Amino acid sequence: MNDSKAPQEPSGKDLTSTIHLSALRSVPKPRPLEEIYSQLSTEEREIVSQLPKSSAMLIVIAGPNKGARFLINSEETAIGRDPRSEISLDDVTVSRVHAKIVRGQDGSFKVVDLGSLNGSYVNAHQVQESGLAIGDEIQIGKFRLTFFKGRAN
């Protein structure tokens, strides 16, 4: 006789799962560059317009340190909670060694996650490695940074 109220035998499967709250955030639609630049202050627009082609800049648009600017002008730029990182983001949502920005031989830039606990995101998509374009939003922990690449001579 099969009693439906009898306890079920364990199946050996773990029914727990992790919910990533970042997946609940809506994915931003690509924005025109004019809209992205219009959100910058006059000073920020001037600074970004003077960046050499071999350099880039991240500007914090949300989270702690809103308005902070980080110049990227080396082959690799470390991002993490460690104060020795070139881009130090002091918050528990950021791993000590979280990610890095790498400049390619052709002048391109990419972000590489370094096994961080909370992951790295580009335009609200979790990435292990992703090329970057002007206006891309990088999320590291609570920080949301906009990427700008130099276009000046």
Short mmCIF file of C-alpha atoms in Angstrom, two decimals:
data_model
loop_
_atom_site.label_atom_id
_atom_site.label_comp_id
_atom_site.label_asym_id
_atom_site.label_seq_id
_atom_site.Cartn_x
_atom_site.Cartn_y
_atom_site.Cartn_z
CA MET A 1 0.00 0.00 0.00
CA ASN A 2 1.29 3.43 -0.97
CA ASP A 3 0.54 6.03 1.68
CA SER A 4 1.04 9.52 0.19
CA LYS A 5 1.60 10.96 3.66
CA ALA A 6 4.53 8.68 4.40
CA PRO A 7 7.94 10.38 4.51
CA GLN A 8 9.85 10.22 1.24
CA GLU A 9 13.21 8.52 0.98
CA PRO A 10 16.05 10.99 0.41
CA SER A 11 16.99 10.98 -3.27
CA GLY A 12 20.57 12.07 -2.66
CA LYS A 13 19.94 15.32 -4.53
CA ASP A 14 20.58 18.63 -2.82
CA LEU A 15 17.58 20.86 -3.42
CA THR A 16 19.25 24.04 -2.25
CA SER A 17 20.39 26.69 -4.68
CA THR A 18 22.01 30.09 -4.74
CA ILE A 19 20.06 33.08 -5.95
CA HIS A 20 22.21 35.82 -7.44
CA LEU A 21 20.40 39.08 -6.78
CA SER A 22 22.33 40.75 -9.57
CA ALA A 23 20.38 38.58 -12.00
CA LEU A 24 17.24 40.39 -10.89
CA ARG A 25 18.62 43.76 -12.03
CA SER A 26 17.33 44.78 -15.41
CA VAL A 27 19.86 44.74 -18.21
CA PRO A 28 20.46 48.29 -19.39
CA LYS A 29 19.73 49.01 -23.04
CA PRO A 30 22.70 50.30 -25.02
CA ARG A 31 22.77 54.06 -24.64
CA PRO A 32 23.93 56.53 -27.26
CA LEU A 33 27.31 58.10 -26.48
CA GLU A 34 25.68 61.54 -26.35
CA GLU A 35 23.49 60.38 -23.45
CA ILE A 36 26.47 58.88 -21.62
CA TYR A 37 28.55 62.04 -22.03
CA SER A 38 25.60 64.24 -20.99
CA GLN A 39 25.67 62.59 -17.56
CA LEU A 40 29.23 63.78 -16.98
CA SER A 41 30.08 67.10 -15.40
CA THR A 42 31.77 69.72 -17.57
CA GLU A 43 35.08 68.95 -15.84
CA GLU A 44 34.69 65.20 -16.44
CA ARG A 45 33.85 65.73 -20.13
CA GLU A 46 36.99 67.87 -20.51
CA ILE A 47 39.17 65.27 -18.76
CA VAL A 48 37.76 62.38 -20.83
CA SER A 49 38.18 64.32 -24.07
CA GLN A 50 41.91 64.81 -23.31
CA LEU A 51 42.70 61.14 -22.62
CA PRO A 52 45.46 59.83 -24.90
CA LYS A 53 44.51 56.92 -27.17
CA SER A 54 46.57 54.51 -25.05
CA SER A 55 44.71 55.42 -21.84
CA ALA A 56 41.26 54.90 -20.41
CA MET A 57 39.29 56.02 -17.38
CA LEU A 58 36.67 54.54 -15.09
CA ILE A 59 34.23 56.93 -13.42
CA VAL A 60 32.15 55.68 -10.48
CA ILE A 61 28.51 56.42 -11.34
CA ALA A 62 26.84 54.65 -8.40
CA GLY A 63 27.74 53.23 -5.02
CA PRO A 64 30.35 54.34 -2.55
CA ASN A 65 32.84 56.89 -3.96
CA LYS A 66 30.36 58.18 -6.56
CA GLY A 67 32.21 60.60 -8.83
CA ALA A 68 35.63 59.04 -8.26
CA ARG A 69 37.81 58.79 -11.38
CA PHE A 70 40.46 56.16 -12.04
CA LEU A 71 43.03 56.58 -14.81
CA ILE A 72 44.06 53.40 -16.63
CA ASN A 73 47.41 53.94 -18.34
CA SER A 74 49.36 50.72 -17.82
CA GLU A 75 49.28 47.24 -19.36
CA GLU A 76 47.38 45.84 -16.35
CA THR A 77 45.42 47.71 -13.70
CA ALA A 78 44.40 45.79 -10.55
CA ILE A 79 40.95 46.32 -9.04
CA GLY A 80 40.18 45.15 -5.52
CA ARG A 81 39.63 45.90 -1.88
CA ASP A 82 43.38 45.66 -1.19
CA PRO A 83 44.68 49.21 -0.67
CA ARG A 84 47.69 48.33 -2.88
CA SER A 85 45.39 47.88 -5.90
CA GLU A 86 45.65 50.63 -8.50
CA ILE A 87 41.85 50.90 -8.23
CA SER A 88 41.07 50.31 -4.56
CA LEU A 89 37.35 49.90 -3.83
CA ASP A 90 36.97 49.71 -0.07
CA ASP A 91 33.81 47.67 0.52
CA VAL A 92 33.16 44.10 1.71
CA THR A 93 31.32 43.34 -1.56
CA VAL A 94 34.69 43.64 -3.37
CA SER A 95 37.27 40.84 -3.14
CA ARG A 96 40.81 41.80 -2.12
CA VAL A 97 41.99 40.83 -5.60
CA HIS A 98 38.78 41.14 -7.61
CA ALA A 99 39.55 41.90 -11.27
CA LYS A 100 41.96 43.63 -13.59
CA ILE A 101 41.77 45.82 -16.67
CA VAL A 102 44.16 44.69 -19.41
CA ARG A 103 45.27 46.86 -22.33
CA GLY A 104 45.88 44.92 -25.54
CA GLN A 105 48.66 45.55 -28.06
CA ASP A 106 46.03 47.02 -30.42
CA GLY A 107 44.90 49.58 -27.84
CA SER A 108 41.78 47.65 -26.83
CA PHE A 109 40.84 47.11 -23.19
CA LYS A 110 39.21 44.20 -21.40
CA VAL A 111 38.15 43.37 -17.86
CA VAL A 112 39.18 40.01 -16.39
CA ASP A 113 37.61 38.59 -13.22
CA LEU A 114 40.24 37.05 -10.92
CA GLY A 115 38.02 34.48 -9.20
CA SER A 116 36.16 37.03 -7.09
CA LEU A 117 33.42 35.88 -4.75
CA ASN A 118 30.72 38.23 -6.07
CA GLY A 119 31.78 38.24 -9.72
CA SER A 120 32.42 41.01 -12.22
CA TYR A 121 29.72 42.36 -14.51
CA VAL A 122 29.74 44.28 -17.77
CA ASN A 123 26.41 45.87 -18.69
CA ALA A 124 24.71 43.72 -16.03
CA HIS A 125 26.03 40.43 -17.45
CA GLN A 126 28.41 38.38 -15.31
CA VAL A 127 31.71 37.87 -17.13
CA GLN A 128 34.99 36.07 -16.63
CA GLU A 129 36.56 38.22 -19.34
CA SER A 130 35.02 40.87 -21.57
CA GLY A 131 36.21 43.47 -24.06
CA LEU A 132 35.27 47.04 -23.17
CA ALA A 133 33.76 49.82 -25.27
CA ILE A 134 33.17 53.46 -24.41
CA GLY A 135 30.13 53.74 -22.16
CA ASP A 136 30.20 50.15 -20.87
CA GLU A 137 29.17 49.82 -17.24
CA ILE A 138 31.40 47.64 -15.08
CA GLN A 139 29.99 46.46 -11.76
CA ILE A 140 32.41 45.37 -9.05
CA GLY A 141 30.54 44.68 -5.81
CA LYS A 142 28.39 47.72 -5.02
CA PHE A 143 30.39 49.92 -7.38
CA ARG A 144 29.17 50.76 -10.88
CA LEU A 145 31.81 52.36 -13.07
CA THR A 146 31.52 53.70 -16.60
CA PHE A 147 34.39 53.00 -19.02
CA PHE A 148 35.85 55.74 -21.22
CA LYS A 149 38.67 55.18 -23.70
CA GLY A 150 41.02 57.89 -24.89
CA ARG A 151 40.45 59.18 -28.40
CA ALA A 152 42.79 62.20 -28.37
CA ASN A 153 46.22 62.15 -30.03
#
